[in-house]
CSV table of C-alpha atoms in Angstrom, one decimal:
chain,number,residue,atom,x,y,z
A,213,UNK,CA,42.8,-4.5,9.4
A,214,UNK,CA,39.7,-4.7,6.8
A,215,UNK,CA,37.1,-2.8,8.4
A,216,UNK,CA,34.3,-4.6,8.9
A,217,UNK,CA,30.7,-4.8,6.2
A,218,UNK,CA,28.3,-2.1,7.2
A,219,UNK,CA,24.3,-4.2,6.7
A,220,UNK,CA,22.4,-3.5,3.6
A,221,UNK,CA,20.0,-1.5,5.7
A,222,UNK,CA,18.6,2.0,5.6
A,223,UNK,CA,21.2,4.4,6.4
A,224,UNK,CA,20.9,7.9,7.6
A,225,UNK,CA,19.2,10.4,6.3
A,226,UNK,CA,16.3,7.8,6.3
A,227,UNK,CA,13.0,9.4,5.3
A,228,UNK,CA,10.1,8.6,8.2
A,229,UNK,CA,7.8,6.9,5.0
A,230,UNK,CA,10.5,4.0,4.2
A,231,UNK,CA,10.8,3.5,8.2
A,232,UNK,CA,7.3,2.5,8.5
A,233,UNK,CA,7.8,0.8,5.0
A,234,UNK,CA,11.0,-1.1,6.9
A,235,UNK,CA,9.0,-1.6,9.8
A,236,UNK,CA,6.0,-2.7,8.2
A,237,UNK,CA,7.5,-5.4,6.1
A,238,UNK,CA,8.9,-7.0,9.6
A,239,UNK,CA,5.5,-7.0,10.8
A,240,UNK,CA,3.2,-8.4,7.8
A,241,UNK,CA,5.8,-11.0,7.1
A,242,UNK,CA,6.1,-12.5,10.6
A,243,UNK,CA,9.9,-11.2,11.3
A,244,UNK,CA,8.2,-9.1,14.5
A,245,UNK,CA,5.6,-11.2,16.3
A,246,UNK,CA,2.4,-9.9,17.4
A,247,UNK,CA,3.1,-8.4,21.4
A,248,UNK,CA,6.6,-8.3,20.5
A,249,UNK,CA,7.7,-4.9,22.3
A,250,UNK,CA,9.6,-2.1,20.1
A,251,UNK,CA,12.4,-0.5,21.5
A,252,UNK,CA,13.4,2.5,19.8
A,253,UNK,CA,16.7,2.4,20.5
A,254,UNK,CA,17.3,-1.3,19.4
A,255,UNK,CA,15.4,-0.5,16.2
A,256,UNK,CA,17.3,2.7,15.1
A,257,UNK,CA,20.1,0.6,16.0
A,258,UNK,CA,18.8,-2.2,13.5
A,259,UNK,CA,18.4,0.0,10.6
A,260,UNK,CA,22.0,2.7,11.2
A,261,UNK,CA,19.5,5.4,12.0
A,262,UNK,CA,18.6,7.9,14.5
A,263,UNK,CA,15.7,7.5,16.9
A,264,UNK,CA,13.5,10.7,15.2
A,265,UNK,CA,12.6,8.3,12.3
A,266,UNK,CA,11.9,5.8,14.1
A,267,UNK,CA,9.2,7.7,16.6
A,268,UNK,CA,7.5,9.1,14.2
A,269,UNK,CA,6.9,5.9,11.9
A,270,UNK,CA,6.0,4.2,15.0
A,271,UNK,CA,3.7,7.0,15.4
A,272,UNK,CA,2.3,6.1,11.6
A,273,UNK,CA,2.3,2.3,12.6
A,274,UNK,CA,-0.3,3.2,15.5
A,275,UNK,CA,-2.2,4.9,13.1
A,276,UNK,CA,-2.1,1.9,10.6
A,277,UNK,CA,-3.6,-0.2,13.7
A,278,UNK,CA,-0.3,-2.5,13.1
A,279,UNK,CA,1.1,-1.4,16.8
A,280,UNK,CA,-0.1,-0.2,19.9
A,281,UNK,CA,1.1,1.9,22.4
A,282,UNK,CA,-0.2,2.9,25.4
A,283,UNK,CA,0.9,6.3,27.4
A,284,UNK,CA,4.3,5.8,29.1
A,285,UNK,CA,4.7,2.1,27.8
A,286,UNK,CA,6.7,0.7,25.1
A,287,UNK,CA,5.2,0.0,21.4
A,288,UNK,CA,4.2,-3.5,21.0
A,289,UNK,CA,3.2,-5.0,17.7
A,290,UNK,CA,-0.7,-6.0,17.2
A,291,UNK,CA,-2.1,-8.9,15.9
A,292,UNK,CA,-3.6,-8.0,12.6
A,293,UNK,CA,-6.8,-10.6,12.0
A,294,UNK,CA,-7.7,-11.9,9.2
A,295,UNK,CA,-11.2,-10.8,9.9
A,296,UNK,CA,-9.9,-7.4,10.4
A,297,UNK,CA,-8.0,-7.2,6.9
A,298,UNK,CA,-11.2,-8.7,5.3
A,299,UNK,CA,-13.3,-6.2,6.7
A,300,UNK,CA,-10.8,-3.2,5.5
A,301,UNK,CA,-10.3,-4.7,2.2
A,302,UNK,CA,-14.3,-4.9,1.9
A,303,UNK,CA,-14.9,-1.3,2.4
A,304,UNK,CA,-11.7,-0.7,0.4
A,305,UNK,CA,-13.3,-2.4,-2.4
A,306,UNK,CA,-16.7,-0.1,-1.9
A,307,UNK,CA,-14.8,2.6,-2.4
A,308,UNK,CA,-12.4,2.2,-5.2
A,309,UNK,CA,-15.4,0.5,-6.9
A,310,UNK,CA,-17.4,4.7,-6.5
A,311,UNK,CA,-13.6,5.8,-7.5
A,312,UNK,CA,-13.3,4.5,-10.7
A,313,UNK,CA,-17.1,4.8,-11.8
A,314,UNK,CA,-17.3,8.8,-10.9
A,315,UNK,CA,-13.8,9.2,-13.0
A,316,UNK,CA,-15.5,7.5,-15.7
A,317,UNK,CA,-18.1,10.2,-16.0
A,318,UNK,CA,-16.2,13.2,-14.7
A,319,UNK,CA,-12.5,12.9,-15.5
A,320,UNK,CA,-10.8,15.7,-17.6
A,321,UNK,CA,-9.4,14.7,-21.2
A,322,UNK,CA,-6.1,15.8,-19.6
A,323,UNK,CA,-7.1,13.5,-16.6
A,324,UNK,CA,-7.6,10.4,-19.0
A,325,UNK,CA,-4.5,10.7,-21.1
A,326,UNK,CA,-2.5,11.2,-18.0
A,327,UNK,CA,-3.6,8.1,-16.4
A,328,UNK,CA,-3.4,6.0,-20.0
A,329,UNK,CA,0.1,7.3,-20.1
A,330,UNK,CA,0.6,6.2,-16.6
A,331,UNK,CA,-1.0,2.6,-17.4
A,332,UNK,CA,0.8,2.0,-20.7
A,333,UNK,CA,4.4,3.2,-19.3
A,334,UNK,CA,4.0,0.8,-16.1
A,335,UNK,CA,4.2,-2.3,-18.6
A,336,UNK,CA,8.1,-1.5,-18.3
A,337,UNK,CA,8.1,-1.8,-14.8
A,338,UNK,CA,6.4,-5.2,-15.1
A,339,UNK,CA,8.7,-6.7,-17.6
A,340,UNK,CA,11.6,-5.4,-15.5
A,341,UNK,CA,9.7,-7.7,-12.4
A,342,UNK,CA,10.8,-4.2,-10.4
A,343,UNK,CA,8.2,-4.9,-7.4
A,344,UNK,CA,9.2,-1.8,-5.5
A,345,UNK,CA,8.7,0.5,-8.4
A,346,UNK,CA,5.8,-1.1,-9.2
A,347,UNK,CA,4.2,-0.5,-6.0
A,348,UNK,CA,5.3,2.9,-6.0
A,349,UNK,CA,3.5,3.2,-9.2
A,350,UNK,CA,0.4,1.5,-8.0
A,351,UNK,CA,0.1,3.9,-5.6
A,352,UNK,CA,0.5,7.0,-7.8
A,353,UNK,CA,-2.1,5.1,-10.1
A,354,UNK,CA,-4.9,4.6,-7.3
A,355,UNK,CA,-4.5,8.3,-6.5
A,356,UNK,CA,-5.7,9.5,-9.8
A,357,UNK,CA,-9.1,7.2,-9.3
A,358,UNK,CA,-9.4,9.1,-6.3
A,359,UNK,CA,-8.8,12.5,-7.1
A,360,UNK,CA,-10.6,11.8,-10.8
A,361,UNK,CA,-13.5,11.5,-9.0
A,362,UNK,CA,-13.3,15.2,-8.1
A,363,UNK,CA,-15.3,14.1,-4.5
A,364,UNK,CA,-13.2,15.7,-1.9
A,365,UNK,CA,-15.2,13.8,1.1
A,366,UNK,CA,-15.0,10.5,-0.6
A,367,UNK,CA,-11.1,11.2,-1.5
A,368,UNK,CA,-10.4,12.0,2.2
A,369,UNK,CA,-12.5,8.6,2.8
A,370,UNK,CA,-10.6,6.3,0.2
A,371,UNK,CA,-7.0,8.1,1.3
A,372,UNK,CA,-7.5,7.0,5.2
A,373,UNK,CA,-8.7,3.6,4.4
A,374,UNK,CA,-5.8,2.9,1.9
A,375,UNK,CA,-3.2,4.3,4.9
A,376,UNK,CA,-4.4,1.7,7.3
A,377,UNK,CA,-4.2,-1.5,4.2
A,378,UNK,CA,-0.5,0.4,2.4
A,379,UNK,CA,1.8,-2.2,3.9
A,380,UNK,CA,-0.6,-5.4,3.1
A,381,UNK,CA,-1.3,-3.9,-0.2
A,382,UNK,CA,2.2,-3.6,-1.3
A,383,UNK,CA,3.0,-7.2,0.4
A,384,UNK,CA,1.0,-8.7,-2.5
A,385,UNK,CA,3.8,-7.7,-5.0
A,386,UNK,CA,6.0,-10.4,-3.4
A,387,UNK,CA,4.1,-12.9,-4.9
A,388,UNK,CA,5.2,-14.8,-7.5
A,389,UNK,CA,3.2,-13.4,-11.0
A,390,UNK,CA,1.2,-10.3,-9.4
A,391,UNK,CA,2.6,-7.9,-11.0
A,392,UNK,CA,1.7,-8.8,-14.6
A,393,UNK,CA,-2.1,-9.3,-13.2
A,394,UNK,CA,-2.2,-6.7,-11.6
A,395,UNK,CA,-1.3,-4.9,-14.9
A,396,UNK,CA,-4.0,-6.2,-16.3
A,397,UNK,CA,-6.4,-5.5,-13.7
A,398,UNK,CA,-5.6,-2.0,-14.2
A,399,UNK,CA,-5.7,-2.5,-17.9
A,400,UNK,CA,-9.8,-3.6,-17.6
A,401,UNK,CA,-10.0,0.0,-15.3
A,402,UNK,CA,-8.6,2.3,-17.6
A,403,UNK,CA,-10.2,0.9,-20.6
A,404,UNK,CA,-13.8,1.2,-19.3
A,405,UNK,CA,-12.8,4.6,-18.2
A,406,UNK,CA,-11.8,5.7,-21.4
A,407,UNK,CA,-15.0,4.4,-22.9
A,408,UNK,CA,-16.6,6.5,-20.3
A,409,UNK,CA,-18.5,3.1,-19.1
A,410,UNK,CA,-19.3,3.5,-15.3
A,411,UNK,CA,-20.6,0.5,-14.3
A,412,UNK,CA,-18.1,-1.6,-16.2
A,413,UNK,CA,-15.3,0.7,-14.4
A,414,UNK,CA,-16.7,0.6,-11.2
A,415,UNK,CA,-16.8,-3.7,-11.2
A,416,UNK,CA,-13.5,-3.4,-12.7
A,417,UNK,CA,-11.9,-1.5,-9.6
A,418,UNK,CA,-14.3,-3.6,-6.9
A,419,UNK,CA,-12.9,-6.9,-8.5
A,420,UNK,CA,-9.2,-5.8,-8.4
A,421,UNK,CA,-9.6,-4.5,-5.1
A,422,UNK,CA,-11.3,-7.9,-4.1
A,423,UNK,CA,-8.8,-9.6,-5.9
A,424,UNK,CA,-5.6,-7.8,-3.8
A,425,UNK,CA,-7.3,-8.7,-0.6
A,426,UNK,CA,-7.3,-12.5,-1.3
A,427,UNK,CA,-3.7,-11.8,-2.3
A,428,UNK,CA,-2.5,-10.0,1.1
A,429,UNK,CA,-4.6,-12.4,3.1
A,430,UNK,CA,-0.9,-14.6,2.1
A,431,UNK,CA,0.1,-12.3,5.1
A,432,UNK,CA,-2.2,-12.3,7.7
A,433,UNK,CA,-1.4,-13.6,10.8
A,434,UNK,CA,-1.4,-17.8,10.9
A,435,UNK,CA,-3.6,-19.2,12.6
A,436,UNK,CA,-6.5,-16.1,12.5
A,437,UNK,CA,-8.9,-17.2,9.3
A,438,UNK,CA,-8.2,-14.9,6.7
């Protein structure tokens, strides 16, 4: 007797970052309404994993303000506003915007060839339309902005916020064309920062940032202006 297919799903050995990834995606894209309750059993059963990996990125979730859970209760999903994602995206925006101006005047020659290299090498991962890698990417490119500012308060600032916006901002590579735009959005960034123009780096990073909100508002929750 053929045994039967196994689901394309995470399997063991899961890490607790592409559970909340997993999770995440259910949530931003509708497949877990909002005061849905989350058993952890029944989710680890879902995804062919153990219940440590799903705790803990439940744990992260609560943290993200995408679930609740009160003591002794059962997660339940939250009902992420539109006026909510506007108002992270906003401050998000703020602070990317000080980001990429400071890296402009105080990034290393090391720091600025590191992040062209980065930019130019991304292009690949745009013609490929590899979303996932992309988004990986787009992570690892945001965090040089942030630590080429060489401001440890405002990197500790810039790192929360981004936690709690992560699965919206990585939702906006689902739509059709964001990828090469967002290349190019990146492109207008690290050219003003190679110039070592500020202000024109600083609008460059505020307008992207403003841009991927309007994008991820595709997500929020119908029904809640976005």
């Amino acid at each position: 007797m053929n045994k039967p297919e196994k689901k394309a799903v995470i399997r063991a050995g899961t890490t607790v970052e592409q559970m909340v990834r997993a999770i995440a995606d259910l949530i931003i894209t509708g497949s877990l309404e909002p005061g849905e309750k989350m058993d952890e059993g029944s989710l680890a059963s879902r995804f062919e994993v153990s219940r440590t990996p799903v705790r803990e990125a439940l744990r992260e979730l609560c943290a993200m303000g995408l679930v609740d859970r009160q003591p002794n209760k059962r997660a339940v999903v939250t009902n992420v506003s539109g006026s909510s994602l506007n108002s992270m995206f906003e401050a998000m925006a703020e602070l990317e915007g000080i980001c990429a101006r400071l890296s402009a005047e105080r990034m290393t020659v090391a720091e600025r060839k590191h992040l062209e290299e980065m930019h130019q090498a991304s292009s690949r991962i745009v013609r490929a339309s590899a979303d996932e890698d992309y988004a990986a990417y787009n992570t690892e490119f945001h965090t040089q902005l942030y630590r080429g500012a060489h401001n440890d308060h405002i990197l500790e600032l810039v790192t929360q916020t981004r936690a709690r916006l992560s699965p919206f901002r990585r939702a906006q590579f689902r739509l059709e064309g964001r990828l090469a735009k967002s290349w190019r959005e990146h492109d207008e960034i690290v050219t003003a920062i190679l110039r070592g123009d500020a202000l024109a780096a600083g609008k460059s990073a505020y307008e992207h940032v403003s841009i991927v909100s309007e994008a991820s508002a595709t997500f929020a929750r119908p029904g809640v202006p976005a």
